[in-house]
Short mmCIF file of C-alpha atoms in Angstrom, two decimals:
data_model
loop_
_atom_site.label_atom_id
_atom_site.label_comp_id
_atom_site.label_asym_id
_atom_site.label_seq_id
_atom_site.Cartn_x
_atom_site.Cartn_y
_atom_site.Cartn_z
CA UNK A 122 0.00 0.00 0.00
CA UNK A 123 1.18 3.28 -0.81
CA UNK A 124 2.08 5.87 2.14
CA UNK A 125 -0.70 8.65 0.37
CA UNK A 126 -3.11 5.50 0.95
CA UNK A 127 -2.18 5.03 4.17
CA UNK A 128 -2.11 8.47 5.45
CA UNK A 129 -5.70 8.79 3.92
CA UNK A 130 -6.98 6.12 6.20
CA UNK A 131 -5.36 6.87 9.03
CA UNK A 132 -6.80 10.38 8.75
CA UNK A 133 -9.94 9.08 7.62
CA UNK A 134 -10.22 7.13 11.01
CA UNK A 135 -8.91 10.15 12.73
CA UNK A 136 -11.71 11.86 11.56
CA UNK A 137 -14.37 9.58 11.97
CA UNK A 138 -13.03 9.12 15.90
CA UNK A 139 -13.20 12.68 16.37
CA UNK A 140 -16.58 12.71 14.76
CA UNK A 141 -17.92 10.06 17.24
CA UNK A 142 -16.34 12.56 20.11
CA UNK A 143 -17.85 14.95 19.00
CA UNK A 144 -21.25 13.37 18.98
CA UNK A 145 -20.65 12.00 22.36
CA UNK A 146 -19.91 15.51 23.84
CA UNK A 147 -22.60 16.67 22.36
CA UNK A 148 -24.97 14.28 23.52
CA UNK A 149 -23.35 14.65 27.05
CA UNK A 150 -23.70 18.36 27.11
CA UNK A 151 -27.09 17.68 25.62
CA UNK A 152 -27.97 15.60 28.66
CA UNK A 153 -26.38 18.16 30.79
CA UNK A 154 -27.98 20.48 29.66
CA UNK A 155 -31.15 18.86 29.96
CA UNK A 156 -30.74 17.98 33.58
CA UNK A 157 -30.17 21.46 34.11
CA UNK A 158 -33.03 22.68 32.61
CA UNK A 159 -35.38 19.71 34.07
CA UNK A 160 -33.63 20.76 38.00
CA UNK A 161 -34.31 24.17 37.30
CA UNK A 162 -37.87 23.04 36.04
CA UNK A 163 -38.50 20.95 39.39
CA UNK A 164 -36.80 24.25 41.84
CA UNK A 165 -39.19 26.34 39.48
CA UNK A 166 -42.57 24.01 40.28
CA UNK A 167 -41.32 23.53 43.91
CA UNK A 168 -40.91 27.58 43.79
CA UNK A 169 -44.24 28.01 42.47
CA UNK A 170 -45.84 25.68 45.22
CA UNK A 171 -44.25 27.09 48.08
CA UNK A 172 -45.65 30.76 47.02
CA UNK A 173 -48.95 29.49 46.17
CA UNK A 174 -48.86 27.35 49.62
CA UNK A 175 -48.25 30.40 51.25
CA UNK A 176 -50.42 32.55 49.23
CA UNK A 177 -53.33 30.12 50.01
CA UNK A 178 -52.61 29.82 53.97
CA UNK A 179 -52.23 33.81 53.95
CA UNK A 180 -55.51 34.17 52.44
CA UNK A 181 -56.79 31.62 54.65
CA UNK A 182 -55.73 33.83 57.51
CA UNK A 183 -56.91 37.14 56.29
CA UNK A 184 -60.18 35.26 55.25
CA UNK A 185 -60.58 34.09 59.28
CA UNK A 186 -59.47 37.30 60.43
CA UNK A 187 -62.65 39.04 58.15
CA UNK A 188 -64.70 36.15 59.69
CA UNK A 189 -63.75 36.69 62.94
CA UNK A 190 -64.06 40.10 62.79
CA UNK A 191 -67.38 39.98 61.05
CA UNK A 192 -68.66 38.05 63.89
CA UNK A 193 -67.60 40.40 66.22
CA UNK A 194 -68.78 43.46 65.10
CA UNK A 195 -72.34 41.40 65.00
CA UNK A 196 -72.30 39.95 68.03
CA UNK A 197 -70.78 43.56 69.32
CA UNK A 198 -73.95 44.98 67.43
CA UNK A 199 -76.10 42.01 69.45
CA UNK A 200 -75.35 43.00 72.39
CA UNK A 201 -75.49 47.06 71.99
CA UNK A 202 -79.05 45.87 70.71
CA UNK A 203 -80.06 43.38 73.95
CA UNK A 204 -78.27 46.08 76.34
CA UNK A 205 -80.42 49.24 74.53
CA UNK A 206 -83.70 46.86 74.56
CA UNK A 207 -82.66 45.91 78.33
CA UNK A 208 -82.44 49.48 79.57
CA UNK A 209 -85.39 50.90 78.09
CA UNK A 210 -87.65 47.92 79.71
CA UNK A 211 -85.99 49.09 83.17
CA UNK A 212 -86.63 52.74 82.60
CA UNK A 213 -89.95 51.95 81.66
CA UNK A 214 -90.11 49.48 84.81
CA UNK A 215 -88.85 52.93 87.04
CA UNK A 216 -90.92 54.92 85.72
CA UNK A 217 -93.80 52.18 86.81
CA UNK A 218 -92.53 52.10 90.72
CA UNK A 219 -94.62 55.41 92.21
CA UNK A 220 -97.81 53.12 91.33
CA UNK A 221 -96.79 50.90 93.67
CA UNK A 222 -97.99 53.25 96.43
CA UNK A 223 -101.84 53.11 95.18
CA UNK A 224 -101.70 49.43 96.58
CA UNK A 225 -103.76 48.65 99.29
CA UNK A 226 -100.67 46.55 101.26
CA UNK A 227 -98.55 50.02 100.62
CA UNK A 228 -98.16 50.26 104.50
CA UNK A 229 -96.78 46.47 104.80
CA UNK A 230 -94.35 47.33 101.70
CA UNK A 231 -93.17 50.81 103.29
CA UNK A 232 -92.50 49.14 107.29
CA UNK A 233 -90.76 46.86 104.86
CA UNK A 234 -88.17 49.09 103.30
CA UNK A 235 -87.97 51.03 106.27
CA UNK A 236 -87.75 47.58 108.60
CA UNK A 237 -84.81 46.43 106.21
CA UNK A 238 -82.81 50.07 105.85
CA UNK A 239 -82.72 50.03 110.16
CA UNK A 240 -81.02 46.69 110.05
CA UNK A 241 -78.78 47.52 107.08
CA UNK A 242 -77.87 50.79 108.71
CA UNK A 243 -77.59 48.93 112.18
CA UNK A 244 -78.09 52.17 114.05
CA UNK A 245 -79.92 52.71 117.52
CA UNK A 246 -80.98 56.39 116.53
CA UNK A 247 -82.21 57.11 112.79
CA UNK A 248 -83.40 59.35 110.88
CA UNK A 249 -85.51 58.95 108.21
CA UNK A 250 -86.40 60.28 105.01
CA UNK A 251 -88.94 59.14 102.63
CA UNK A 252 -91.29 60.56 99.89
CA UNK A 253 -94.41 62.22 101.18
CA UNK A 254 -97.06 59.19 100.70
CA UNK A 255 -94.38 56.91 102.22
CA UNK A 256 -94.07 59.53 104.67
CA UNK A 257 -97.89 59.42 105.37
CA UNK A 258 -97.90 56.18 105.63
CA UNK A 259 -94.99 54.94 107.91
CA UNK A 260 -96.74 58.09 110.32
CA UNK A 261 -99.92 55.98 110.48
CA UNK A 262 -98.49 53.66 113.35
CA UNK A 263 -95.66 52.00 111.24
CA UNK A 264 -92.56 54.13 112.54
CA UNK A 265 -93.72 53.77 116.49
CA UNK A 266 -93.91 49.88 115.84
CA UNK A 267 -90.79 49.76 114.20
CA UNK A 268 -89.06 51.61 116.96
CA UNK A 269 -90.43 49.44 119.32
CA UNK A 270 -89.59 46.35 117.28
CA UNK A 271 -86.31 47.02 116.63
CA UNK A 272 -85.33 49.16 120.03
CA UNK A 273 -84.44 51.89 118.16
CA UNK A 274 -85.16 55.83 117.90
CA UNK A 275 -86.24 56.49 114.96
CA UNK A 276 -87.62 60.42 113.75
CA UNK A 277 -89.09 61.66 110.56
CA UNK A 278 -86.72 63.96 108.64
CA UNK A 279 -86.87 66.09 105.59
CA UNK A 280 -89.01 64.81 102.39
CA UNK A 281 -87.47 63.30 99.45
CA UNK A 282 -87.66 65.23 96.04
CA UNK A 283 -86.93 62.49 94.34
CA UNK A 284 -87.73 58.29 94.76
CA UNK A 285 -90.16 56.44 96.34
CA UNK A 286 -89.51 54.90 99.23
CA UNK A 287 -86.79 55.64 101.84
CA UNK A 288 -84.05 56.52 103.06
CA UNK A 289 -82.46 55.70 106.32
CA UNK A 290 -79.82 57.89 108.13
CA UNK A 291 -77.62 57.27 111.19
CA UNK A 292 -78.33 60.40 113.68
CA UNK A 293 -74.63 61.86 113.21
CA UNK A 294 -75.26 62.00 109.34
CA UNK A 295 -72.25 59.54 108.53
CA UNK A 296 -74.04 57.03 107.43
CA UNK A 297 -77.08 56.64 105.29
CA UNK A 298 -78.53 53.53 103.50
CA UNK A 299 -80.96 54.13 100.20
CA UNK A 300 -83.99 51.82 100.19
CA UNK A 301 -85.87 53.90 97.78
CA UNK A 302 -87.17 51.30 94.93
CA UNK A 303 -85.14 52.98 92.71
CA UNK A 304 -82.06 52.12 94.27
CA UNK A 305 -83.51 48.48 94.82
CA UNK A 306 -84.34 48.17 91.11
CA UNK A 307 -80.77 49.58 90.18
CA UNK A 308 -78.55 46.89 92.69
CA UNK A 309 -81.34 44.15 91.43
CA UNK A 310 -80.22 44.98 87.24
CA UNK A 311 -77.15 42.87 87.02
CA UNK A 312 -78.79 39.99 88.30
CA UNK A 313 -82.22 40.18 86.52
CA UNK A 314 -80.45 41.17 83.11
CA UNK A 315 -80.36 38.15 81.84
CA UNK A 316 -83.64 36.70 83.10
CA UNK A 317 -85.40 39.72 81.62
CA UNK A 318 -83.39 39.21 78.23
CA UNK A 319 -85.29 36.10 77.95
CA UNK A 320 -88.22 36.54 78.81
CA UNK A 321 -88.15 39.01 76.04
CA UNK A 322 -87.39 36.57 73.58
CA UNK A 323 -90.42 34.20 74.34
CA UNK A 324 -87.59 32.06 75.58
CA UNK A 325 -88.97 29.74 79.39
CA UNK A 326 -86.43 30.14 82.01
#
């Protein structure tokens, strides 16, 4: 074989080993390439998960917090409502108390208030003040039984402008206890409150 033949194959073979080289980079750059893309593909749709995770437990939260706070303000609003509807039944109620005096029992009721201000005010010498029909009627026997009831010395002091009912004060003026039924009704609100409420609403206690 002649050398020009030889050199011809041998570069012929050179070629065609350089060739498959060549392809094999290429297809290993190909695959690295590929690998790169599909990682940065999967960090990508991981990416995109985490932010919607988070976008969906954010607005999860925001959405509870409107809930929440929706619920408030109504129940807020509920009870401005039941505490309005409660007040004006009391007032009303107040404004109902001087009838109480057109009872035939008033004198039992006002030895009552009278009997329980005395032992409240646990004093031996009162005075005491009381609207002019309760006035009229603890005169008609009630305060001289009382005294005697209760060993105490009890006197008839200035009329109330306001109240019905009475109210009881130690002789030195120190002390004083209010057994007008207005004060009664007020101490009695936070306990009836609720009781009323329900009775308002049809609702059997």
């Amino acid at each position: 074989m002649r050398p020009e033949e030889d050199i011809e194959i041998l570069s012929r073979a050179i070629l065609k080993e350089a060739d498959v080289d060549a392809e094999q980079l290429k297809e290993e750059a190909q695959a690295k390439a590929d690998a790169i893309r599909q990682r940065a593909q999967d960090e990508a749709e991981k990416e995109r998960k985490q932010i919607l995770d988070q976008a969906r437990q954010e607005s999860e939260r925001l959405r509870g917090q409107v809930v929440a706070g929706a619920q408030l303000k109504a129940r807020t609003r509920q009870l401005e409502h039941r505490e309005k509807l409660l007040d004006r039944v009391f007032d009303a109620a107040k404004q109902k108390l001087p009838a109480l005096q057109k009872r035939a029992d008033y004198n039992k009721l006002a030895a009552q208030l009278l009997r329980e201000g005395l032992v409240q005010l646990k004093a031996s010498k009162a005075v005491v003040r009381a609207d002019p029909v309760t006035q009229k009627a603890l005169k008609d026997g009630v305060l001289g039984d009382l005294s005697k009831e209760l060993n105490a010395e009890l006197s008839i002091g200035e009329a109330l402008e306001e109240g019905t009912g009475v109210i009881v004060e130690a002789s030195d003026g120190h002390l004083h206890f209010n057994n007008t039924l207005e004060t009664r009704l007020d101490r009695l609100q936070s306990q009836l409150r609720s009781a009323v409420y329900h009775v308002l609403m049809g609702e059997k206690l």
